[in-house]
XYZ file of C-alpha atoms in Angstrom:
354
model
C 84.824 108.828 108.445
C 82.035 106.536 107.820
C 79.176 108.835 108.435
C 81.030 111.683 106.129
C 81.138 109.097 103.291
C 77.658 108.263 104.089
C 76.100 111.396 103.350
C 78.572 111.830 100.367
C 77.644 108.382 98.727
C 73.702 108.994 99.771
C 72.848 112.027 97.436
C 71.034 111.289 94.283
C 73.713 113.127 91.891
C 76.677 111.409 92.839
C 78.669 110.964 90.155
C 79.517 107.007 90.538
C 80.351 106.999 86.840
C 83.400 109.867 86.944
C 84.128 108.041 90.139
C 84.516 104.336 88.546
C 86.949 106.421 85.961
C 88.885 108.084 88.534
C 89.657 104.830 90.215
C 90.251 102.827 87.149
C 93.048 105.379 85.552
C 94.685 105.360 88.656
C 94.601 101.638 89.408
C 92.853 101.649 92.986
C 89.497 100.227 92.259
C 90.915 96.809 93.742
C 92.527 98.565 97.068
C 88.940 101.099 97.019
C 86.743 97.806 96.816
C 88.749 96.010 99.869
C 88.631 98.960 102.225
C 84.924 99.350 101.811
C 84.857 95.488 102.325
C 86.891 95.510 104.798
C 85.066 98.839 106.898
C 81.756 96.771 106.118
C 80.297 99.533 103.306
C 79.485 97.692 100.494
C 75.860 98.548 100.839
C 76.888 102.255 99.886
C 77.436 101.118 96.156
C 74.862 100.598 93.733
C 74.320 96.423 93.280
C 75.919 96.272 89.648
C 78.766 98.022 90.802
C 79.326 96.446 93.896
C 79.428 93.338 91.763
C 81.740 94.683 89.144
C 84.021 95.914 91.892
C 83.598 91.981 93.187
C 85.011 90.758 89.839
C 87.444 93.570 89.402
C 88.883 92.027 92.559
C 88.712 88.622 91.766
C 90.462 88.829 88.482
C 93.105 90.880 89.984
C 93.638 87.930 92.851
C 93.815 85.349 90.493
C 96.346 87.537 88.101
C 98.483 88.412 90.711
C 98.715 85.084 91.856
C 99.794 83.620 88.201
C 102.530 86.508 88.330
C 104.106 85.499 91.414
C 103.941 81.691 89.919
C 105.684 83.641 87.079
C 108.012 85.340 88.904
C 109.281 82.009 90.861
C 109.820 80.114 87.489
C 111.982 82.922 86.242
C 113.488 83.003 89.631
C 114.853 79.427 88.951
C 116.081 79.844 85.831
C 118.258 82.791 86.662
C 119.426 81.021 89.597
C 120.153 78.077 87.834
C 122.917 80.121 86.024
C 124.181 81.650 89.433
C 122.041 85.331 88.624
C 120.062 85.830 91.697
C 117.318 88.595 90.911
C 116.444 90.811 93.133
C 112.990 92.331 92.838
C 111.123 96.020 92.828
C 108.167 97.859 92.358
C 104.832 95.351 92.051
C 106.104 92.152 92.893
C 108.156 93.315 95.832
C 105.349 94.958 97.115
C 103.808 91.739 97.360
C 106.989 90.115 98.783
C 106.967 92.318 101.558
C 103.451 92.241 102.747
C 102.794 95.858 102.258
C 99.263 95.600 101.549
C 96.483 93.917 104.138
C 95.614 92.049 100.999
C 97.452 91.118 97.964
C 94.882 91.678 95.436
C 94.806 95.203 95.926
C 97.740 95.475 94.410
C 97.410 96.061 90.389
C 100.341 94.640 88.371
C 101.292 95.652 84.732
C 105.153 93.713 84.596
C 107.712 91.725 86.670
C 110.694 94.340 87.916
C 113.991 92.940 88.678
C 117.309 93.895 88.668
C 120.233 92.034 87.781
C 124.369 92.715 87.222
C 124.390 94.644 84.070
C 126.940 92.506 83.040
C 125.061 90.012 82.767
C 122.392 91.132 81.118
C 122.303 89.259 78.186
C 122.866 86.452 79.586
C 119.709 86.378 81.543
C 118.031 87.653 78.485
C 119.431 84.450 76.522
C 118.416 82.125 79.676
C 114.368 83.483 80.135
C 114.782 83.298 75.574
C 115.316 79.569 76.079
C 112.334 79.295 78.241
C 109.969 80.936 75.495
C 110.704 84.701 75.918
C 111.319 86.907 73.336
C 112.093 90.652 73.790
C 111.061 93.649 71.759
C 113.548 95.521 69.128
C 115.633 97.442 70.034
C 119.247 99.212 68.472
C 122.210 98.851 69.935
C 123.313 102.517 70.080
C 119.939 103.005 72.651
C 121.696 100.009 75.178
C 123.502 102.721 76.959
C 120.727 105.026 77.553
C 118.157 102.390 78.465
C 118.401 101.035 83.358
C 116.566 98.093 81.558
C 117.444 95.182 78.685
C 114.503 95.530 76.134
C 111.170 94.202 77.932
C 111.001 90.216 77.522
C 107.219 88.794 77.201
C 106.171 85.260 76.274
C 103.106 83.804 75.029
C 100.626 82.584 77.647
C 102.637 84.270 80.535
C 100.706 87.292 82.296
C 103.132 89.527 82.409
C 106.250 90.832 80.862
C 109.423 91.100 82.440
C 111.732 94.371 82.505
C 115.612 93.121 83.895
C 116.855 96.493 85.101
C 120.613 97.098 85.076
C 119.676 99.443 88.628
C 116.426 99.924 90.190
C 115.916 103.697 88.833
C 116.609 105.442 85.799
C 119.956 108.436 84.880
C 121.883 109.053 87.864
C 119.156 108.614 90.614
C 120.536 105.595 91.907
C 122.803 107.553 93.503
C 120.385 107.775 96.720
C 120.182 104.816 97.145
C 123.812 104.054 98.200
C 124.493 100.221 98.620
C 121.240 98.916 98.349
C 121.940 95.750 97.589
C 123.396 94.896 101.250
C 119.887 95.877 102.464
C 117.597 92.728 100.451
C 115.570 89.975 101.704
C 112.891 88.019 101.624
C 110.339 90.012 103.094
C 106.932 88.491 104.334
C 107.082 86.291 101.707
C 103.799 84.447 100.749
C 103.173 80.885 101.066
C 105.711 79.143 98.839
C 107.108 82.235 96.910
C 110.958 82.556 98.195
C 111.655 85.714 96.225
C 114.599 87.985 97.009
C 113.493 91.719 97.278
C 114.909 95.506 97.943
C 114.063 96.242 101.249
C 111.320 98.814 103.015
C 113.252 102.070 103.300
C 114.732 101.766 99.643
C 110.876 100.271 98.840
C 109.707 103.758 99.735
C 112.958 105.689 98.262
C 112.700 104.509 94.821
C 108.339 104.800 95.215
C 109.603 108.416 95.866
C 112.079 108.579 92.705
C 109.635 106.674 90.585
C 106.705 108.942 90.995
C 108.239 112.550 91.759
C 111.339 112.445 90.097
C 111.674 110.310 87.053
C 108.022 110.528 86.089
C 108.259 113.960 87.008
C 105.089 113.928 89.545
C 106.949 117.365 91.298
C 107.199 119.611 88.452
C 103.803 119.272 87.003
C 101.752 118.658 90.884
C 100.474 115.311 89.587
C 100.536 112.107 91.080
C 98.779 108.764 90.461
C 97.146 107.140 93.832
C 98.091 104.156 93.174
C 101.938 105.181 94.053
C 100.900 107.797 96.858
C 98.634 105.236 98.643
C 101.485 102.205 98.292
C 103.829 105.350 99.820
C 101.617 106.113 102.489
C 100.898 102.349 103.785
C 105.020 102.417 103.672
C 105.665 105.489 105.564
C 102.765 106.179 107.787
C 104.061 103.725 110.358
C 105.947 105.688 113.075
C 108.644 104.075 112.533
C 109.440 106.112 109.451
C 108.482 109.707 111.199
C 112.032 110.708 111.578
C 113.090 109.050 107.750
C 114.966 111.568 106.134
C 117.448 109.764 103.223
C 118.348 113.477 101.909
C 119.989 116.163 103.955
C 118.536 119.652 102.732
C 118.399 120.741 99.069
C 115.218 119.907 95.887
C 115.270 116.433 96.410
C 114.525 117.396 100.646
C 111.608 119.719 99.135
C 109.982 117.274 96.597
C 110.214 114.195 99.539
C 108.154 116.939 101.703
C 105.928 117.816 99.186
C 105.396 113.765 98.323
C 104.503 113.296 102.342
C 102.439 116.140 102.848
C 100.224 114.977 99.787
C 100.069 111.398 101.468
C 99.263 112.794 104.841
C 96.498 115.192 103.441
C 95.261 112.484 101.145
C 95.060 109.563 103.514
C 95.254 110.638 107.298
C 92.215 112.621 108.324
C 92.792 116.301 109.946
C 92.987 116.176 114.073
C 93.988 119.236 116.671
C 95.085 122.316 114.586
C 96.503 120.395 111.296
C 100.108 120.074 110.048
C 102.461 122.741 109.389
C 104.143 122.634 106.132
C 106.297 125.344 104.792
C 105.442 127.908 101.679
C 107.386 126.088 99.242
C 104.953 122.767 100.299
C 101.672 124.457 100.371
C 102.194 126.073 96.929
C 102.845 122.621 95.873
C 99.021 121.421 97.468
C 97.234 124.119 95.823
C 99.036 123.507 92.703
C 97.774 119.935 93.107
C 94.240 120.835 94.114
C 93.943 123.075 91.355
C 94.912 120.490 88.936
C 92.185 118.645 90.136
C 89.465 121.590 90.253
C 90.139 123.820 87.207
C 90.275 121.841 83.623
C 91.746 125.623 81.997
C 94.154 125.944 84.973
C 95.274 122.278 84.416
C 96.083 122.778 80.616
C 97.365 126.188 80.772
C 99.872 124.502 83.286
C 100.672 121.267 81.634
C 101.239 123.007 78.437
C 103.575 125.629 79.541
C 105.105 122.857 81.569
C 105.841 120.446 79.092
C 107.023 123.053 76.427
C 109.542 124.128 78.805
C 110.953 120.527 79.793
C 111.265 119.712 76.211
C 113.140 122.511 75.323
C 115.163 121.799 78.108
C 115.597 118.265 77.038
C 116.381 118.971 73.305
C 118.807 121.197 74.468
C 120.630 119.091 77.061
C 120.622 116.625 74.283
C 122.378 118.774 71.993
C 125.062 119.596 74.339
C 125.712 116.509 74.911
C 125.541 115.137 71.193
C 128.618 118.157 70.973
C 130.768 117.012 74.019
C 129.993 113.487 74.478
C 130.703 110.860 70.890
C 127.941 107.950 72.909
C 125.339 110.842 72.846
C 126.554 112.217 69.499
C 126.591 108.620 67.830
C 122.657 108.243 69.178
C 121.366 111.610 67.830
C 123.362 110.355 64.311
C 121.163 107.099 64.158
C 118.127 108.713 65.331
C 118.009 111.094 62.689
C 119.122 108.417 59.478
C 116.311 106.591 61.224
C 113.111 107.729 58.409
C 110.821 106.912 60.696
C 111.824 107.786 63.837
C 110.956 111.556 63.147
C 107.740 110.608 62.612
C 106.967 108.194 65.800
C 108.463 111.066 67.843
C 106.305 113.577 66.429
C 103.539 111.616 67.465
C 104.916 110.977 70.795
C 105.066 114.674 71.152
C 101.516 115.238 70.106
C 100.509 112.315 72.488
C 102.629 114.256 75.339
C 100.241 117.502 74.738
C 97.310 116.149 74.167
C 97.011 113.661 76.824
C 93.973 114.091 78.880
C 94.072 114.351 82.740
C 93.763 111.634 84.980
C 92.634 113.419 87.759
């Protein structure tokens, strides 16, 4: 491996600017800087960037260990009242030791999930202690797995209290979660309660190629593949199979055979995957290689899967009053129209990442 990204990193047109991009979008300079740290490469960059890595890295320690601080305060408040919070995403990553270091690791919020009862409640306790959340309608409470994000001045991080740990009906895979928490590898003072390493990599899995829809369009950001692969690439999760058959069985294979490809480097005569799976690599790798193939594809893509929204929408505005009573208020809303239609142009004209 080292010798390969020798002569990669040696030639005089590397592109060390697209890289830096790359990296940055997908939130894996920090992780990138601490391998080649780590594997003693550092040499291979260019000075300034070595250094800017450095301080990338730094700033990323330092945040991530105000957010944990963070995360602990909140922690006592809620338990104060009897709420015990149990944590996802980020901050249970860093709970449960999943990276060799924490600061490779970016954060954006604090994700923890509470009884949906009571939600306001917590809402009214982290209020007292300086939060305030953003605005928000009543009528969009039922369609919303979190209570309106909560930030506060000075803090380094907002805070999302999710009603269940994934979005619509997905939680449905994870079956009784909750009697599978704890406290992880916990670092040095931080007692934090979190979901555990099979459900850590489930709802990575959900997250990424399900709700954000990573499947349908072949599109994934590294910074959730590499956190699945340093879950899953242990042997003890070679036979880990939470579905049994059916498109949720596909888009898990697809989602490993991406991580294996990605991270694991090819020995003997390479994995076998089936059609449906290698359609879904080339797919991916043509994303990647072709700019007209990537927006004839996104395009049609998204033009299909909002027609197929709007129209589930309006179904359900027809059989169900809660949907019917949200399109109502939506549409006296003046300038909701408007936001959306920028949304929409947002949604088509959104460059790649990749």
């Amino acid at each position: 491996y080292q010798e390969d990204i020798h002569a990669i990193t040696s030639k005089t047109d590397f592109p060390w600017d697209a890289f830096v991009h790359a990296g940055s979008n997908h939130l894996v300079l920090p992780a990138i800087y601490h391998k080649f740290h780590t594997c003693e490469l550092l040499d291979l960059f260019p000075p300034d960037l070595c250094d800017h890595l450095e301080n990338v890295f730094q700033m990323n320690e330092d945040r991530n260990g105000q957010l944990l601080e963070q995360a602990v305060k909140m922690d006592t408040d809620l338990r104060s009242a009897g709420i015990i919070p149990i944590f996802i995403k980020g901050v249970a990553s860093l709970v449960l030791g999943i990276y060799t270091h924490p600061a490779e690791r970016m954060l954006w919020d604090i994700d923890c999930v509470i009884p949906e009862s009571r939600a306001r409640e917590a809402a009214e306790i982290l209020r007292k202690a300086g939060y305030s959340h953003t605005a928000y309608r009543e009528e969009d409470l039922p369609f919303m797995h979190h209570f309106p994000t909560l930030s506060r001045p000075g803090s380094v991080a907002p805070v999302d209290l999710h009603y269940t740990p994934v979005a619509g009906d997905y939680g449905r895979y994870l079956g009784k979660w909750e009697e599978r928490t704890g406290m992880g590898n916990n670092p040095p003072d931080v007692q934090l309660v979190s979901v555990g390493m099979e459900d850590m990599a489930l709802l990575n899995f959900l997250h990424s190629q399900v709700q954000d829809h990573g499947d349908y369009y072949a599109r994934v950001a590294l910074k959730n593949l590499y956190e699945f692969h340093l879950i899953t690439g242990s042997g003890e999760f070679r036979e880990w199979n939470p579905f049994h058959g059916g498109s949720m069985y596909r888009k898990l294979q697809n989602y490993r055979a991406l991580a294996e490809k990605t991270f694991i480097p090819p020995s003997g005569p390479g994995m076998h995957y089936g059609v449906r799976t290698r359609n879904y690599l080339k797919r991916f790798d043509l994303n990647k290689s072709s700019r007209l193939y990537y927006a004839v594809s996104r395009f049609g893509r998204k033009l299909l899967y909002q027609a197929a929204y709007y129209l589930k929408l309006l179904s359900r505005a027809i059989l169900h009053k809660k949907y019917r009573r949200y399109v109502i208020v939506r549409l006296g809303d003046r300038a909701w129209p408007r936001s959306h239609y920028r949304q929409l142009r947002r949604l088509f004209g959104a460059r790649p990442i990749l």
